[in-house]
PDB file of C-alpha atoms in Angstrom:
ATOM      1  CA  MET A   1     138.008 104.398  54.705  1.00  0.00           C
ATOM      2  CA  PHE A   2     136.852 107.054  52.253  1.00  0.00           C
ATOM      3  CA  SER A   3     135.312 107.436  48.846  1.00  0.00           C
ATOM      4  CA  TRP A   4     135.100 110.424  46.554  1.00  0.00           C
ATOM      5  CA  PRO A   5     133.110 112.885  48.693  1.00  0.00           C
ATOM      6  CA  THR A   6     135.660 112.968  51.546  1.00  0.00           C
ATOM      7  CA  LEU A   7     138.960 111.818  50.106  1.00  0.00           C
ATOM      8  CA  PRO A   8     139.967 115.109  48.426  1.00  0.00           C
ATOM      9  CA  LEU A   9     139.551 117.023  51.693  1.00  0.00           C
ATOM     10  CA  PHE A  10     141.306 114.358  53.697  1.00  0.00           C
ATOM     11  CA  PHE A  11     144.311 114.176  51.436  1.00  0.00           C
ATOM     12  CA  SER A  12     144.602 117.911  50.963  1.00  0.00           C
ATOM     13  CA  ILE A  13     144.946 118.160  54.748  1.00  0.00           C
ATOM     14  CA  TYR A  14     147.433 115.345  55.133  1.00  0.00           C
ATOM     15  CA  LEU A  15     149.482 115.973  52.019  1.00  0.00           C
ATOM     16  CA  GLY A  16     149.637 119.627  52.993  1.00  0.00           C
ATOM     17  CA  VAL A  17     151.214 118.532  56.241  1.00  0.00           C
ATOM     18  CA  VAL A  18     153.741 116.446  54.320  1.00  0.00           C
ATOM     19  CA  VAL A  19     154.696 119.257  51.948  1.00  0.00           C
ATOM     20  CA  ASN A  20     155.039 121.890  54.671  1.00  0.00           C
ATOM     21  CA  ALA A  21     156.557 119.757  57.411  1.00  0.00           C
ATOM     22  CA  ALA A  22     160.148 120.180  58.501  1.00  0.00           C
ATOM     23  CA  PRO A  23     162.483 117.468  57.204  1.00  0.00           C
ATOM     24  CA  ILE A  24     162.474 114.274  59.242  1.00  0.00           C
ATOM     25  CA  ALA A  25     164.831 111.348  59.423  1.00  0.00           C
ATOM     26  CA  ILE A  26     164.040 108.557  56.964  1.00  0.00           C
ATOM     27  CA  LEU A  27     163.331 105.272  58.720  1.00  0.00           C
ATOM     28  CA  GLY A  28     165.702 102.433  58.093  1.00  0.00           C
ATOM     29  CA  ARG A  29     164.258  99.861  55.720  1.00  0.00           C
ATOM     30  CA  SER A  30     165.183  96.791  53.750  1.00  0.00           C
ATOM     31  CA  ALA A  31     164.016  97.694  50.286  1.00  0.00           C
ATOM     32  CA  SER A  32     163.503  94.237  48.856  1.00  0.00           C
ATOM     33  CA  THR A  33     160.524  92.294  47.579  1.00  0.00           C
ATOM     34  CA  ALA A  34     159.489  88.798  46.559  1.00  0.00           C
ATOM     35  CA  PRO A  35     156.781  87.660  44.127  1.00  0.00           C
ATOM     36  CA  VAL A  36     153.549  86.288  45.559  1.00  0.00           C
ATOM     37  CA  SER A  37     152.298  83.230  43.681  1.00  0.00           C
ATOM     38  CA  ASN A  38     148.770  82.720  42.418  1.00  0.00           C
ATOM     39  CA  ALA A  39     148.484  79.724  44.706  1.00  0.00           C
ATOM     40  CA  SER A  40     149.337  81.872  47.722  1.00  0.00           C
ATOM     41  CA  ILE A  41     146.863  84.544  46.646  1.00  0.00           C
ATOM     42  CA  THR A  42     144.118  81.926  46.428  1.00  0.00           C
ATOM     43  CA  SER A  43     144.928  80.250  49.738  1.00  0.00           C
ATOM     44  CA  ASP A  44     145.848  83.287  51.836  1.00  0.00           C
ATOM     45  CA  PHE A  45     144.121  86.407  50.518  1.00  0.00           C
ATOM     46  CA  VAL A  46     140.931  85.793  48.529  1.00  0.00           C
ATOM     47  CA  ARG A  47     138.763  84.631  51.421  1.00  0.00           C
ATOM     48  CA  PRO A  48     139.830  87.450  53.792  1.00  0.00           C
ATOM     49  CA  ALA A  49     139.011  89.896  50.970  1.00  0.00           C
ATOM     50  CA  GLN A  50     135.571  88.337  50.641  1.00  0.00           C
ATOM     51  CA  PHE A  51     134.924  88.787  54.362  1.00  0.00           C
ATOM     52  CA  SER A  52     136.181  92.382  54.269  1.00  0.00           C
ATOM     53  CA  ARG A  53     133.747  93.143  51.413  1.00  0.00           C
ATOM     54  CA  LEU A  54     130.925  91.521  53.385  1.00  0.00           C
ATOM     55  CA  ALA A  55     131.486  93.950  56.254  1.00  0.00           C
ATOM     56  CA  TYR A  56     130.081  96.771  54.078  1.00  0.00           C
ATOM     57  CA  CYS A  57     126.677  95.021  53.936  1.00  0.00           C
ATOM     58  CA  SER A  58     123.895  95.755  56.417  1.00  0.00           C
ATOM     59  CA  ASN A  59     123.744  93.939  59.739  1.00  0.00           C
ATOM     60  CA  ALA A  60     120.481  92.288  58.718  1.00  0.00           C
ATOM     61  CA  ALA A  61     121.996  91.009  55.466  1.00  0.00           C
ATOM     62  CA  VAL A  62     125.053  89.640  57.254  1.00  0.00           C
ATOM     63  CA  GLU A  63     122.942  87.977  59.947  1.00  0.00           C
ATOM     64  CA  ALA A  64     120.831  86.236  57.318  1.00  0.00           C
ATOM     65  CA  LEU A  65     123.780  85.784  54.950  1.00  0.00           C
ATOM     66  CA  ASP A  66     121.447  87.059  52.254  1.00  0.00           C
ATOM     67  CA  CYS A  67     123.418  89.727  50.406  1.00  0.00           C
ATOM     68  CA  GLY A  68     123.871  88.520  46.836  1.00  0.00           C
ATOM     69  CA  GLY A  69     127.422  88.116  45.563  1.00  0.00           C
ATOM     70  CA  PRO A  70     129.294  89.005  48.776  1.00  0.00           C
ATOM     71  CA  CYS A  71     127.446  86.199  50.594  1.00  0.00           C
ATOM     72  CA  ASP A  72     127.238  83.721  47.722  1.00  0.00           C
ATOM     73  CA  ASP A  73     130.980  83.857  47.034  1.00  0.00           C
ATOM     74  CA  LEU A  74     131.714  82.575  50.543  1.00  0.00           C
ATOM     75  CA  GLY A  75     129.899  79.316  49.785  1.00  0.00           C
ATOM     76  CA  ALA A  76     126.531  78.062  50.955  1.00  0.00           C
ATOM     77  CA  GLY A  77     126.527  76.489  54.393  1.00  0.00           C
ATOM     78  CA  THR A  78     130.163  77.208  55.188  1.00  0.00           C
ATOM     79  CA  VAL A  79     129.692  80.395  57.250  1.00  0.00           C
ATOM     80  CA  LYS A  80     127.629  81.007  60.383  1.00  0.00           C
ATOM     81  CA  THR A  81     127.134  84.538  61.696  1.00  0.00           C
ATOM     82  CA  LEU A  82     127.704  84.768  65.450  1.00  0.00           C
ATOM     83  CA  LEU A  83     127.388  88.487  66.109  1.00  0.00           C
ATOM     84  CA  THR A  84     126.795  91.738  64.235  1.00  0.00           C
ATOM     85  CA  GLY A  85     127.099  95.278  65.526  1.00  0.00           C
ATOM     86  CA  GLY A  86     127.819  98.889  64.757  1.00  0.00           C
ATOM     87  CA  ASN A  87     125.587 101.403  63.038  1.00  0.00           C
ATOM     88  CA  GLY A  88     127.605 102.340  59.960  1.00  0.00           C
ATOM     89  CA  GLU A  89     127.981 105.916  61.211  1.00  0.00           C
ATOM     90  CA  ASP A  90     130.001 106.849  64.315  1.00  0.00           C
ATOM     91  CA  LEU A  91     130.529 103.123  64.950  1.00  0.00           C
ATOM     92  CA  PRO A  92     131.511 101.124  61.833  1.00  0.00           C
ATOM     93  CA  ARG A  93     129.642  97.873  61.310  1.00  0.00           C
ATOM     94  CA  PHE A  94     131.379  94.647  62.315  1.00  0.00           C
ATOM     95  CA  PHE A  95     130.607  90.966  62.502  1.00  0.00           C
ATOM     96  CA  ILE A  96     131.927  87.776  64.041  1.00  0.00           C
ATOM     97  CA  ALA A  97     131.426  84.563  62.082  1.00  0.00           C
ATOM     98  CA  GLN A  98     132.367  80.918  62.144  1.00  0.00           C
ATOM     99  CA  ASP A  99     133.979  79.815  58.900  1.00  0.00           C
ATOM    100  CA  ASP A 100     134.022  76.047  58.457  1.00  0.00           C
ATOM    101  CA  ASN A 101     136.056  76.441  55.267  1.00  0.00           C
ATOM    102  CA  LEU A 102     139.006  77.952  57.161  1.00  0.00           C
ATOM    103  CA  GLN A 103     138.059  76.261  60.453  1.00  0.00           C
ATOM    104  CA  SER A 104     138.349  79.674  62.010  1.00  0.00           C
ATOM    105  CA  ILE A 105     136.437  82.375  63.829  1.00  0.00           C
ATOM    106  CA  VAL A 106     136.347  85.529  61.685  1.00  0.00           C
ATOM    107  CA  VAL A 107     136.337  89.159  62.879  1.00  0.00           C
ATOM    108  CA  ALA A 108     135.600  91.761  60.184  1.00  0.00           C
ATOM    109  CA  HIS A 109     135.109  95.542  60.271  1.00  0.00           C
ATOM    110  CA  GLN A 110     133.538  97.969  57.820  1.00  0.00           C
ATOM    111  CA  GLY A 111     135.451 100.873  56.352  1.00  0.00           C
ATOM    112  CA  THR A 112     134.322 104.505  56.516  1.00  0.00           C
ATOM    113  CA  ASN A 113     130.820 105.392  55.417  1.00  0.00           C
ATOM    114  CA  SER A 114     131.721 108.538  53.476  1.00  0.00           C
ATOM    115  CA  SER A 115     128.091 109.715  53.448  1.00  0.00           C
ATOM    116  CA  SER A 116     128.131 109.995  57.265  1.00  0.00           C
ATOM    117  CA  PRO A 117     130.044 112.893  58.873  1.00  0.00           C
ATOM    118  CA  LEU A 118     130.060 110.919  62.133  1.00  0.00           C
ATOM    119  CA  SER A 119     131.871 108.073  60.401  1.00  0.00           C
ATOM    120  CA  VAL A 120     134.387 110.390  58.722  1.00  0.00           C
ATOM    121  CA  ILE A 121     135.300 111.919  62.107  1.00  0.00           C
ATOM    122  CA  ASN A 122     136.875 108.580  63.085  1.00  0.00           C
ATOM    123  CA  ASP A 123     139.487 109.131  60.378  1.00  0.00           C
ATOM    124  CA  LEU A 124     140.144 112.787  61.084  1.00  0.00           C
ATOM    125  CA  LYS A 125     140.935 112.371  64.794  1.00  0.00           C
ATOM    126  CA  ALA A 126     144.593 111.821  63.981  1.00  0.00           C
ATOM    127  CA  ASP A 127     146.345 112.664  67.247  1.00  0.00           C
ATOM    128  CA  LEU A 128     148.498 109.863  68.638  1.00  0.00           C
ATOM    129  CA  ARG A 129     147.561 108.562  72.069  1.00  0.00           C
ATOM    130  CA  SER A 130     148.403 105.675  74.379  1.00  0.00           C
ATOM    131  CA  LEU A 131     146.479 102.415  74.217  1.00  0.00           C
ATOM    132  CA  ASN A 132     143.953 101.309  76.838  1.00  0.00           C
ATOM    133  CA  THR A 133     146.036  99.097  79.127  1.00  0.00           C
ATOM    134  CA  THR A 134     143.014  97.009  80.113  1.00  0.00           C
ATOM    135  CA  LEU A 135     142.539  95.980  76.504  1.00  0.00           C
ATOM    136  CA  PHE A 136     146.267  95.936  75.732  1.00  0.00           C
ATOM    137  CA  PRO A 137     147.967  94.890  78.992  1.00  0.00           C
ATOM    138  CA  GLN A 138     151.357  94.335  77.363  1.00  0.00           C
ATOM    139  CA  ALA A 139     151.548  97.665  75.538  1.00  0.00           C
ATOM    140  CA  GLY A 140     154.128 100.018  76.997  1.00  0.00           C
ATOM    141  CA  ASP A 141     153.629 103.737  77.559  1.00  0.00           C
ATOM    142  CA  ASP A 142     155.590 104.472  74.401  1.00  0.00           C
ATOM    143  CA  VAL A 143     153.076 102.640  72.183  1.00  0.00           C
ATOM    144  CA  GLN A 144     150.699 105.140  70.609  1.00  0.00           C
ATOM    145  CA  ALA A 145     147.850 104.713  68.139  1.00  0.00           C
ATOM    146  CA  HIS A 146     145.620 106.952  66.028  1.00  0.00           C
ATOM    147  CA  ASP A 147     143.016 108.466  68.363  1.00  0.00           C
ATOM    148  CA  GLY A 148     139.993 107.903  66.095  1.00  0.00           C
ATOM    149  CA  PHE A 149     140.921 104.320  65.246  1.00  0.00           C
ATOM    150  CA  ALA A 150     141.600 103.467  68.899  1.00  0.00           C
ATOM    151  CA  ASP A 151     138.319 105.049  70.046  1.00  0.00           C
ATOM    152  CA  ALA A 152     136.325 103.061  67.505  1.00  0.00           C
ATOM    153  CA  GLN A 153     138.075  99.827  68.458  1.00  0.00           C
ATOM    154  CA  GLU A 154     137.494 100.397  72.192  1.00  0.00           C
ATOM    155  CA  GLN A 155     133.737 100.723  71.693  1.00  0.00           C
ATOM    156  CA  THR A 156     133.399  97.167  70.393  1.00  0.00           C
ATOM    157  CA  ALA A 157     136.400  95.466  72.006  1.00  0.00           C
ATOM    158  CA  ASP A 158     134.631  93.760  74.928  1.00  0.00           C
ATOM    159  CA  ALA A 159     131.801  92.439  72.755  1.00  0.00           C
ATOM    160  CA  ILE A 160     134.249  91.167  70.134  1.00  0.00           C
ATOM    161  CA  LEU A 161     136.503  89.476  72.674  1.00  0.00           C
ATOM    162  CA  ALA A 162     133.537  87.707  74.295  1.00  0.00           C
ATOM    163  CA  ALA A 163     132.081  86.610  70.953  1.00  0.00           C
ATOM    164  CA  VAL A 164     135.429  85.283  69.742  1.00  0.00           C
ATOM    165  CA  GLN A 165     135.923  83.359  72.976  1.00  0.00           C
ATOM    166  CA  ASP A 166     132.433  81.889  72.731  1.00  0.00           C
ATOM    167  CA  GLY A 167     132.937  81.016  69.068  1.00  0.00           C
ATOM    168  CA  LEU A 168     136.229  79.266  69.714  1.00  0.00           C
ATOM    169  CA  SER A 169     134.631  77.281  72.526  1.00  0.00           C
ATOM    170  CA  SER A 170     131.483  76.259  70.655  1.00  0.00           C
ATOM    171  CA  SER A 171     133.254  75.423  67.381  1.00  0.00           C
ATOM    172  CA  GLY A 172     136.279  73.705  68.840  1.00  0.00           C
ATOM    173  CA  TYR A 173     138.459  75.690  66.447  1.00  0.00           C
ATOM    174  CA  SER A 174     141.738  77.276  67.533  1.00  0.00           C
ATOM    175  CA  LYS A 175     142.187  79.885  64.803  1.00  0.00           C
ATOM    176  CA  VAL A 176     140.995  83.471  64.386  1.00  0.00           C
ATOM    177  CA  LEU A 177     141.047  85.531  61.169  1.00  0.00           C
ATOM    178  CA  VAL A 178     140.850  89.299  61.597  1.00  0.00           C
ATOM    179  CA  THR A 179     140.179  91.394  58.509  1.00  0.00           C
ATOM    180  CA  GLY A 180     138.793  94.673  57.219  1.00  0.00           C
ATOM    181  CA  HIS A 181     139.266  97.393  54.632  1.00  0.00           C
ATOM    182  CA  SER A 182     140.513 100.957  55.200  1.00  0.00           C
ATOM    183  CA  LEU A 183     139.141 102.272  58.532  1.00  0.00           C
ATOM    184  CA  GLY A 184     138.036  98.699  59.118  1.00  0.00           C
ATOM    185  CA  ALA A 185     141.595  97.553  58.467  1.00  0.00           C
ATOM    186  CA  ALA A 186     142.931  99.923  61.094  1.00  0.00           C
ATOM    187  CA  ILE A 187     140.381  98.736  63.668  1.00  0.00           C
ATOM    188  CA  SER A 188     141.081  95.121  62.760  1.00  0.00           C
ATOM    189  CA  SER A 189     144.803  95.586  63.343  1.00  0.00           C
ATOM    190  CA  LEU A 190     144.038  96.849  66.847  1.00  0.00           C
ATOM    191  CA  ASP A 191     141.640  93.943  67.438  1.00  0.00           C
ATOM    192  CA  ALA A 192     144.282  91.442  66.385  1.00  0.00           C
ATOM    193  CA  LEU A 193     146.829  92.991  68.724  1.00  0.00           C
ATOM    194  CA  MET A 194     144.300  92.918  71.570  1.00  0.00           C
ATOM    195  CA  LEU A 195     143.342  89.312  70.894  1.00  0.00           C
ATOM    196  CA  SER A 196     146.998  88.295  70.912  1.00  0.00           C
ATOM    197  CA  MET A 197     147.199  89.588  74.486  1.00  0.00           C
ATOM    198  CA  ARG A 198     143.812  88.404  75.745  1.00  0.00           C
ATOM    199  CA  LEU A 199     143.296  84.945  74.197  1.00  0.00           C
ATOM    200  CA  ASP A 200     145.051  81.743  75.143  1.00  0.00           C
ATOM    201  CA  GLN A 201     148.432  81.599  73.433  1.00  0.00           C
ATOM    202  CA  SER A 202     147.455  78.347  71.700  1.00  0.00           C
ATOM    203  CA  VAL A 203     145.048  80.328  69.475  1.00  0.00           C
ATOM    204  CA  GLN A 204     146.524  81.222  66.079  1.00  0.00           C
ATOM    205  CA  ILE A 205     145.598  84.747  65.006  1.00  0.00           C
ATOM    206  CA  THR A 206     145.897  85.630  61.323  1.00  0.00           C
ATOM    207  CA  THR A 207     145.436  89.265  60.314  1.00  0.00           C
ATOM    208  CA  THR A 208     144.855  90.162  56.655  1.00  0.00           C
ATOM    209  CA  THR A 209     143.721  93.707  55.913  1.00  0.00           C
ATOM    210  CA  PHE A 210     143.200  95.803  52.771  1.00  0.00           C
ATOM    211  CA  GLY A 211     143.850  99.452  51.979  1.00  0.00           C
ATOM    212  CA  THR A 212     145.218  99.990  55.476  1.00  0.00           C
ATOM    213  CA  PRO A 213     146.149 103.495  56.708  1.00  0.00           C
ATOM    214  CA  ARG A 214     149.030 103.925  59.116  1.00  0.00           C
ATOM    215  CA  GLY A 215     147.713 103.226  62.600  1.00  0.00           C
ATOM    216  CA  GLY A 216     150.335 104.318  65.082  1.00  0.00           C
ATOM    217  CA  ASN A 217     153.880 105.325  65.914  1.00  0.00           C
ATOM    218  CA  GLN A 218     157.151 103.412  65.620  1.00  0.00           C
ATOM    219  CA  ALA A 219     156.604 101.596  68.937  1.00  0.00           C
ATOM    220  CA  PHE A 220     153.109 100.561  67.771  1.00  0.00           C
ATOM    221  CA  ALA A 221     154.493  99.197  64.479  1.00  0.00           C
ATOM    222  CA  ASP A 222     157.229  97.352  66.341  1.00  0.00           C
ATOM    223  CA  LEU A 223     154.683  95.833  68.762  1.00  0.00           C
ATOM    224  CA  ILE A 224     152.604  94.493  65.879  1.00  0.00           C
ATOM    225  CA  ASP A 225     155.757  93.030  64.335  1.00  0.00           C
ATOM    226  CA  SER A 226     156.797  91.344  67.569  1.00  0.00           C
ATOM    227  CA  ARG A 227     153.414  89.997  68.627  1.00  0.00           C
ATOM    228  CA  ILE A 228     151.537  89.132  65.422  1.00  0.00           C
ATOM    229  CA  GLY A 229     153.985  89.928  62.642  1.00  0.00           C
ATOM    230  CA  SER A 230     154.470  86.347  61.477  1.00  0.00           C
ATOM    231  CA  THR A 231     150.785  86.118  60.521  1.00  0.00           C
ATOM    232  CA  TYR A 232     150.080  89.803  59.766  1.00  0.00           C
ATOM    233  CA  SER A 233     149.594  91.063  56.203  1.00  0.00           C
ATOM    234  CA  PHE A 234     148.225  94.353  54.909  1.00  0.00           C
ATOM    235  CA  VAL A 235     147.409  94.439  51.215  1.00  0.00           C
ATOM    236  CA  THR A 236     147.899  97.644  49.244  1.00  0.00           C
ATOM    237  CA  HIS A 237     146.613  98.166  45.733  1.00  0.00           C
ATOM    238  CA  ALA A 238     148.506 100.008  42.997  1.00  0.00           C
ATOM    239  CA  ASN A 239     148.480 103.784  43.648  1.00  0.00           C
ATOM    240  CA  ASP A 240     145.979 103.804  46.514  1.00  0.00           C
ATOM    241  CA  PRO A 241     146.710 106.932  48.608  1.00  0.00           C
ATOM    242  CA  VAL A 242     145.243 105.652  51.892  1.00  0.00           C
ATOM    243  CA  PRO A 243     148.309 103.576  52.936  1.00  0.00           C
ATOM    244  CA  ARG A 244     150.313 106.824  52.713  1.00  0.00           C
ATOM    245  CA  VAL A 245     148.293 108.490  55.500  1.00  0.00           C
ATOM    246  CA  PRO A 246     148.550 109.671  58.185  1.00  0.00           C
ATOM    247  CA  PRO A 247     151.974 110.837  57.005  1.00  0.00           C
ATOM    248  CA  LYS A 248     155.303 109.871  58.507  1.00  0.00           C
ATOM    249  CA  ALA A 249     155.771 113.587  59.274  1.00  0.00           C
ATOM    250  CA  LEU A 250     153.248 113.070  62.081  1.00  0.00           C
ATOM    251  CA  ASP A 251     155.304 110.163  63.480  1.00  0.00           C
ATOM    252  CA  TYR A 252     153.139 107.433  61.935  1.00  0.00           C
ATOM    253  CA  VAL A 253     154.772 104.189  60.777  1.00  0.00           C
ATOM    254  CA  HIS A 254     153.468 101.047  59.073  1.00  0.00           C
ATOM    255  CA  PRO A 255     154.483  97.682  60.530  1.00  0.00           C
ATOM    256  CA  SER A 256     156.026  94.998  58.366  1.00  0.00           C
ATOM    257  CA  GLY A 257     153.829  92.678  56.321  1.00  0.00           C
ATOM    258  CA  GLU A 258     152.865  94.719  53.265  1.00  0.00           C
ATOM    259  CA  VAL A 259     151.666  92.795  50.220  1.00  0.00           C
ATOM    260  CA  HIS A 260     151.498  95.125  47.229  1.00  0.00           C
ATOM    261  CA  ILE A 261     149.328  94.570  44.163  1.00  0.00           C
ATOM    262  CA  ILE A 262     151.143  96.178  41.244  1.00  0.00           C
ATOM    263  CA  SER A 263     148.702  94.915  38.628  1.00  0.00           C
ATOM    264  CA  SER A 264     146.231  92.102  38.102  1.00  0.00           C
ATOM    265  CA  SER A 265     149.130  89.862  37.110  1.00  0.00           C
ATOM    266  CA  GLN A 266     151.797  90.961  39.605  1.00  0.00           C
ATOM    267  CA  THR A 267     151.731  90.992  43.407  1.00  0.00           C
ATOM    268  CA  ILE A 268     154.789  91.281  45.641  1.00  0.00           C
ATOM    269  CA  ALA A 269     155.581  90.750  49.298  1.00  0.00           C
ATOM    270  CA  CYS A 270     157.452  93.714  50.767  1.00  0.00           C
ATOM    271  CA  VAL A 271     160.244  93.122  53.277  1.00  0.00           C
ATOM    272  CA  GLY A 272     160.419  95.319  56.358  1.00  0.00           C
ATOM    273  CA  GLN A 273     158.623  98.480  57.430  1.00  0.00           C
ATOM    274  CA  GLU A 274     157.921 101.303  54.960  1.00  0.00           C
ATOM    275  CA  ASN A 275     159.478  99.557  51.982  1.00  0.00           C
ATOM    276  CA  ASP A 276     159.902 102.169  49.257  1.00  0.00           C
ATOM    277  CA  GLU A 277     159.604  99.545  46.527  1.00  0.00           C
ATOM    278  CA  CYS A 278     155.958  99.174  47.489  1.00  0.00           C
ATOM    279  CA  SER A 279     153.196 101.689  48.325  1.00  0.00           C
ATOM    280  CA  ASP A 280     155.559 103.946  50.261  1.00  0.00           C
ATOM    281  CA  GLY A 281     157.457 104.534  47.029  1.00  0.00           C
ATOM    282  CA  ASN A 282     154.432 105.618  44.977  1.00  0.00           C
ATOM    283  CA  SER A 283     154.690 109.100  43.548  1.00  0.00           C
ATOM    284  CA  LEU A 284     152.261 111.602  45.011  1.00  0.00           C
ATOM    285  CA  LEU A 285     151.514 112.635  41.429  1.00  0.00           C
ATOM    286  CA  ASP A 286     150.257 109.143  40.551  1.00  0.00           C
ATOM    287  CA  LEU A 287     147.971 108.501  43.504  1.00  0.00           C
ATOM    288  CA  SER A 288     144.504 107.234  42.522  1.00  0.00           C
ATOM    289  CA  VAL A 289     141.480 107.281  44.816  1.00  0.00           C
ATOM    290  CA  ASP A 290     139.799 104.589  42.694  1.00  0.00           C
ATOM    291  CA  ASP A 291     142.646 102.188  43.519  1.00  0.00           C
ATOM    292  CA  HIS A 292     141.594 102.284  47.156  1.00  0.00           C
ATOM    293  CA  LEU A 293     138.367 100.444  46.367  1.00  0.00           C
ATOM    294  CA  GLY A 294     140.062  97.746  44.303  1.00  0.00           C
ATOM    295  CA  PRO A 295     140.027  95.506  42.533  1.00  0.00           C
ATOM    296  CA  TYR A 296     141.715  93.344  45.103  1.00  0.00           C
ATOM    297  CA  PHE A 297     142.137  89.637  44.469  1.00  0.00           C
ATOM    298  CA  ASP A 298     139.490  87.788  42.456  1.00  0.00           C
ATOM    299  CA  ASN A 299     138.131  91.130  41.195  1.00  0.00           C
ATOM    300  CA  ILE A 300     136.851  92.136  44.632  1.00  0.00           C
ATOM    301  CA  PHE A 301     135.882  95.759  45.173  1.00  0.00           C
ATOM    302  CA  MET A 302     135.390  97.163  48.674  1.00  0.00           C
ATOM    303  CA  SER A 303     132.314  99.370  49.083  1.00  0.00           C
ATOM    304  CA  ALA A 304     128.665  99.231  50.023  1.00  0.00           C
ATOM    305  CA  SER A 305     127.809  99.294  46.306  1.00  0.00           C
ATOM    306  CA  ALA A 306     128.681  95.572  46.221  1.00  0.00           C
ATOM    307  CA  CYS A 307     125.773  94.862  48.601  1.00  0.00           C
ATOM    308  CA  PRO A 308     122.106  94.846  47.585  1.00  0.00           C
ATOM    309  CA  ALA A 309     120.076  97.824  48.781  1.00  0.00           C
TER     310      ALA A 309
END
C-alpha cells in the first residue's frame, strides 16, 4: 500500500481522525485466538505470499516469468501466466496465472507504488460508497466500500472475470486463489467477493491477503464473512499500521479471518471481527512501517525491491 515516502502523511491524517473523533461504540468481538502450525503456514500461506510478492514485478517480467527470486521460488514449469495488466500508477499491476502446483487459477494485485502520486490517490479516496450492482449483484444498498479501492477494482473487473473464466475452462481446474498485499489486498478482497457472485457456485474461491487495510463498512465485512468467510484470510504482521486504517471512527470494519504474525516463531488465528488480541490491539505507540513490508512467511518481503530492475 505505502512505503516510507507516503506513510507518514497517510497515518498523520488517519490517526488524527482517530484522536479527534467523537467516541464511538466498540464493536462486539470474540477476543480469542488459536495457534497456527508450521504445517498450515507451509500449506496455506507461503504460496499466496509468493504470488503477492510477484505482483510487484513488471508486467514483462511476470509474462516471461523471468524475475529472479520471486519467479524462481514458485518452481520452474508450475506456473503459466494468462494475463497481465495495470500500469503501476493510477491502475495497480495485476496478473492472472494458472498454478499447476495448487491446481488453481491465481488472481494477484500489486500494492501502492509510493513513488507515483496517481497510485497513492487510490488509498486517499477514503469515502465510503455503494458497490457496483452489475459486478456485485447480491450486494445490498447498505454495503459500502472504500471509494479508491472500489474504483481501482472496477477498472479491471471485467478483464479479470473473463480471464478467470477462460483459465478455469482451459485448465479444467475448479479452484481460484485471490491474493495481494496492501492496496492489492483490498482490491483482491473485492475481486474475491465479485467472483463469488459471478462464477459457478462449484468453483472454490480461496482469498489470502497480506497487510490488508480495512475495505468497507460493517455490512461489507458481514457480506465477506457470509459469502467467502470460510476460505478468507488476511495476514497481518507484528505492528504493521496499515490494518488499522482507515479507522473505525470512519465506520470501517475488518471482516473475520485475520491471521496475525507475532514473531517469526509465533502466528495466531484470530476469532471474529476486529479481535483486540491481534492487530486491532496493537498500541499506536508501537506501530512500525517496516512491519508492513514483512517479513511474511518464508522470509518474504513485499515490495518492488524484490524484483530485478
